[in-house]
């Protein structure tokens, strides 16, 4: 048995490297849509599926952003977020972190999941769930 046959096994491919855009983590650009206009931000987020509830929970934070930090410090708690290639999603804003970023979270389809027939309904439900929180 040669070692070449072991190294060429197609079953060793990483299943997480597909083009579906539905990875459990996202790092990159996004736009927070506030009542007074869009705010471009860099975000780091992760999601996990909560089987008991039957939905995703996701959270993360923005990179440092002085104006956004000031708005959230003044009481802003809701916005929508748009990740390139994905639909707009309602997001909950929390207290600034020590590094100048803002904590963001939500439930339902994560904002970086690309729109498909099955995620469009979940995204709408996620907005309702966050607004009622």
PDB file of C-alpha atoms in Angstrom:
ATOM      1  CA  UNK A   1       0.000   0.000   0.000  1.00  0.00           C
ATOM      2  CA  UNK A   2       1.460   3.345  -1.015  1.00  0.00           C
ATOM      3  CA  UNK A   3       1.131   6.513   1.027  1.00  0.00           C
ATOM      4  CA  UNK A   4      -0.058   8.334  -2.100  1.00  0.00           C
ATOM      5  CA  UNK A   5      -3.421   6.591  -2.000  1.00  0.00           C
ATOM      6  CA  UNK A   6      -3.966   7.715   1.608  1.00  0.00           C
ATOM      7  CA  UNK A   7      -3.026  11.348   0.869  1.00  0.00           C
ATOM      8  CA  UNK A   8      -5.277  11.547  -2.177  1.00  0.00           C
ATOM      9  CA  UNK A   9      -8.445  10.412  -0.404  1.00  0.00           C
ATOM     10  CA  UNK A  10     -11.197  12.885  -1.435  1.00  0.00           C
ATOM     11  CA  UNK A  11     -13.008  12.122   1.818  1.00  0.00           C
ATOM     12  CA  UNK A  12     -10.418  14.177   3.703  1.00  0.00           C
ATOM     13  CA  UNK A  13     -11.706  17.476   2.327  1.00  0.00           C
ATOM     14  CA  UNK A  14     -12.880  20.045   4.854  1.00  0.00           C
ATOM     15  CA  UNK A  15     -16.717  20.091   4.654  1.00  0.00           C
ATOM     16  CA  UNK A  16     -16.776  23.613   6.099  1.00  0.00           C
ATOM     17  CA  UNK A  17     -15.192  25.107   2.993  1.00  0.00           C
ATOM     18  CA  UNK A  18     -18.245  25.236   0.758  1.00  0.00           C
ATOM     19  CA  UNK A  19     -19.578  28.292  -1.038  1.00  0.00           C
ATOM     20  CA  UNK A  20     -22.946  28.338   0.730  1.00  0.00           C
ATOM     21  CA  UNK A  21     -21.969  31.272   2.964  1.00  0.00           C
ATOM     22  CA  UNK A  22     -23.440  29.439   5.947  1.00  0.00           C
ATOM     23  CA  UNK A  23     -20.331  28.973   8.115  1.00  0.00           C
ATOM     24  CA  UNK A  24     -20.808  29.247  11.866  1.00  0.00           C
ATOM     25  CA  UNK A  25     -18.383  32.190  12.080  1.00  0.00           C
ATOM     26  CA  UNK A  26     -17.973  35.415  10.155  1.00  0.00           C
ATOM     27  CA  UNK A  27     -15.263  38.061  10.196  1.00  0.00           C
ATOM     28  CA  UNK A  28     -15.454  40.923   7.778  1.00  0.00           C
ATOM     29  CA  UNK A  29     -17.308  43.999   6.597  1.00  0.00           C
ATOM     30  CA  UNK A  30     -20.905  44.848   7.417  1.00  0.00           C
ATOM     31  CA  UNK A  31     -23.148  47.888   7.527  1.00  0.00           C
ATOM     32  CA  UNK A  32     -25.226  48.824  10.550  1.00  0.00           C
ATOM     33  CA  UNK A  33     -28.329  50.707   9.423  1.00  0.00           C
ATOM     34  CA  UNK A  34     -29.318  53.238  12.065  1.00  0.00           C
ATOM     35  CA  UNK A  35     -32.204  55.704  12.012  1.00  0.00           C
ATOM     36  CA  UNK A  36     -29.850  58.460  10.832  1.00  0.00           C
ATOM     37  CA  UNK A  37     -28.024  56.465   8.154  1.00  0.00           C
ATOM     38  CA  UNK A  38     -25.635  53.588   7.487  1.00  0.00           C
ATOM     39  CA  UNK A  39     -22.472  52.951   9.484  1.00  0.00           C
ATOM     40  CA  UNK A  40     -19.822  50.716   7.868  1.00  0.00           C
ATOM     41  CA  UNK A  41     -18.155  48.425  10.441  1.00  0.00           C
ATOM     42  CA  UNK A  42     -15.919  45.378  10.681  1.00  0.00           C
ATOM     43  CA  UNK A  43     -17.500  42.547  12.670  1.00  0.00           C
ATOM     44  CA  UNK A  44     -16.540  39.238  14.276  1.00  0.00           C
ATOM     45  CA  UNK A  45     -19.480  36.931  14.940  1.00  0.00           C
ATOM     46  CA  UNK A  46     -20.312  33.310  15.607  1.00  0.00           C
ATOM     47  CA  UNK A  47     -23.522  31.284  15.659  1.00  0.00           C
ATOM     48  CA  UNK A  48     -24.724  28.045  17.118  1.00  0.00           C
ATOM     49  CA  UNK A  49     -27.897  26.100  16.588  1.00  0.00           C
ATOM     50  CA  UNK A  50     -30.000  25.682  19.732  1.00  0.00           C
ATOM     51  CA  UNK A  51     -31.766  22.341  19.147  1.00  0.00           C
ATOM     52  CA  UNK A  52     -34.212  22.748  22.031  1.00  0.00           C
ATOM     53  CA  UNK A  53     -35.480  26.037  20.603  1.00  0.00           C
ATOM     54  CA  UNK A  54     -35.039  24.984  16.989  1.00  0.00           C
ATOM     55  CA  UNK A  55     -33.225  28.161  15.965  1.00  0.00           C
ATOM     56  CA  UNK A  56     -29.824  29.811  15.778  1.00  0.00           C
ATOM     57  CA  UNK A  57     -28.395  32.162  18.350  1.00  0.00           C
ATOM     58  CA  UNK A  58     -25.577  34.418  17.211  1.00  0.00           C
ATOM     59  CA  UNK A  59     -23.424  37.114  18.738  1.00  0.00           C
ATOM     60  CA  UNK A  60     -20.239  39.040  18.236  1.00  0.00           C
ATOM     61  CA  UNK A  61     -18.902  42.554  18.170  1.00  0.00           C
ATOM     62  CA  UNK A  62     -17.922  45.373  15.900  1.00  0.00           C
ATOM     63  CA  UNK A  63     -14.441  46.771  15.641  1.00  0.00           C
ATOM     64  CA  UNK A  64     -13.740  50.059  17.416  1.00  0.00           C
ATOM     65  CA  UNK A  65     -16.004  52.868  16.224  1.00  0.00           C
ATOM     66  CA  UNK A  66     -16.157  56.074  18.301  1.00  0.00           C
ATOM     67  CA  UNK A  67     -19.413  57.484  16.884  1.00  0.00           C
ATOM     68  CA  UNK A  68     -21.230  54.155  17.234  1.00  0.00           C
ATOM     69  CA  UNK A  69     -19.910  53.733  20.761  1.00  0.00           C
ATOM     70  CA  UNK A  70     -21.275  57.170  21.645  1.00  0.00           C
ATOM     71  CA  UNK A  71     -24.712  56.361  20.178  1.00  0.00           C
ATOM     72  CA  UNK A  72     -24.959  53.052  22.054  1.00  0.00           C
ATOM     73  CA  UNK A  73     -23.708  54.734  25.234  1.00  0.00           C
ATOM     74  CA  UNK A  74     -26.605  57.175  24.766  1.00  0.00           C
ATOM     75  CA  UNK A  75     -29.191  54.377  24.678  1.00  0.00           C
ATOM     76  CA  UNK A  76     -29.330  53.057  21.099  1.00  0.00           C
ATOM     77  CA  UNK A  77     -30.186  49.328  21.354  1.00  0.00           C
ATOM     78  CA  UNK A  78     -31.643  48.246  17.973  1.00  0.00           C
ATOM     79  CA  UNK A  79     -30.482  48.420  14.385  1.00  0.00           C
ATOM     80  CA  UNK A  80     -30.361  46.317  11.269  1.00  0.00           C
ATOM     81  CA  UNK A  81     -27.192  44.823   9.877  1.00  0.00           C
ATOM     82  CA  UNK A  82     -26.281  43.980   6.308  1.00  0.00           C
ATOM     83  CA  UNK A  83     -23.421  41.639   5.453  1.00  0.00           C
ATOM     84  CA  UNK A  84     -22.450  41.735   1.752  1.00  0.00           C
ATOM     85  CA  UNK A  85     -24.446  39.137  -0.190  1.00  0.00           C
ATOM     86  CA  UNK A  86     -26.940  38.511   2.615  1.00  0.00           C
ATOM     87  CA  UNK A  87     -30.315  40.005   3.557  1.00  0.00           C
ATOM     88  CA  UNK A  88     -30.829  42.768   6.106  1.00  0.00           C
ATOM     89  CA  UNK A  89     -31.289  41.384   9.629  1.00  0.00           C
ATOM     90  CA  UNK A  90     -32.418  43.009  12.872  1.00  0.00           C
ATOM     91  CA  UNK A  91     -29.682  43.111  15.494  1.00  0.00           C
ATOM     92  CA  UNK A  92     -29.595  43.927  19.191  1.00  0.00           C
ATOM     93  CA  UNK A  93     -26.848  46.347  20.292  1.00  0.00           C
ATOM     94  CA  UNK A  94     -25.314  46.039  23.752  1.00  0.00           C
ATOM     95  CA  UNK A  95     -22.835  47.986  25.862  1.00  0.00           C
ATOM     96  CA  UNK A  96     -19.480  48.912  24.341  1.00  0.00           C
ATOM     97  CA  UNK A  97     -16.625  46.515  25.029  1.00  0.00           C
ATOM     98  CA  UNK A  98     -13.288  47.673  26.550  1.00  0.00           C
ATOM     99  CA  UNK A  99     -11.689  47.882  23.075  1.00  0.00           C
ATOM    100  CA  UNK A 100     -14.208  50.353  21.631  1.00  0.00           C
ATOM    101  CA  UNK A 101     -16.416  47.870  19.799  1.00  0.00           C
ATOM    102  CA  UNK A 102     -20.124  47.233  20.302  1.00  0.00           C
ATOM    103  CA  UNK A 103     -21.595  43.843  21.243  1.00  0.00           C
ATOM    104  CA  UNK A 104     -24.197  42.655  18.737  1.00  0.00           C
ATOM    105  CA  UNK A 105     -26.533  39.666  18.959  1.00  0.00           C
ATOM    106  CA  UNK A 106     -29.694  38.064  17.679  1.00  0.00           C
ATOM    107  CA  UNK A 107     -31.657  34.890  17.124  1.00  0.00           C
ATOM    108  CA  UNK A 108     -32.801  33.204  13.944  1.00  0.00           C
ATOM    109  CA  UNK A 109     -30.848  33.077  10.710  1.00  0.00           C
ATOM    110  CA  UNK A 110     -27.391  34.660  11.225  1.00  0.00           C
ATOM    111  CA  UNK A 111     -26.870  37.855   9.202  1.00  0.00           C
ATOM    112  CA  UNK A 112     -24.021  36.412   7.135  1.00  0.00           C
ATOM    113  CA  UNK A 113     -26.026  33.412   5.848  1.00  0.00           C
ATOM    114  CA  UNK A 114     -26.825  33.974   2.187  1.00  0.00           C
ATOM    115  CA  UNK A 115     -30.485  34.246   1.262  1.00  0.00           C
ATOM    116  CA  UNK A 116     -32.150  31.070   0.054  1.00  0.00           C
ATOM    117  CA  UNK A 117     -35.789  30.062  -0.009  1.00  0.00           C
ATOM    118  CA  UNK A 118     -35.407  28.397   3.400  1.00  0.00           C
ATOM    119  CA  UNK A 119     -33.489  31.233   5.101  1.00  0.00           C
ATOM    120  CA  UNK A 120     -35.691  34.108   3.897  1.00  0.00           C
ATOM    121  CA  UNK A 121     -38.518  33.104   6.236  1.00  0.00           C
ATOM    122  CA  UNK A 122     -36.120  32.585   9.155  1.00  0.00           C
ATOM    123  CA  UNK A 123     -34.591  36.022   8.625  1.00  0.00           C
ATOM    124  CA  UNK A 124     -38.010  37.664   8.873  1.00  0.00           C
ATOM    125  CA  UNK A 125     -38.742  35.673  12.020  1.00  0.00           C
ATOM    126  CA  UNK A 126     -35.380  36.700  13.510  1.00  0.00           C
ATOM    127  CA  UNK A 127     -36.280  40.368  13.117  1.00  0.00           C
ATOM    128  CA  UNK A 128     -39.531  39.853  14.956  1.00  0.00           C
ATOM    129  CA  UNK A 129     -37.847  37.941  17.768  1.00  0.00           C
ATOM    130  CA  UNK A 130     -35.181  40.606  18.361  1.00  0.00           C
ATOM    131  CA  UNK A 131     -37.691  43.473  18.246  1.00  0.00           C
ATOM    132  CA  UNK A 132     -39.772  41.795  20.926  1.00  0.00           C
ATOM    133  CA  UNK A 133     -36.761  41.133  23.172  1.00  0.00           C
TER     134      UNK A 133
END
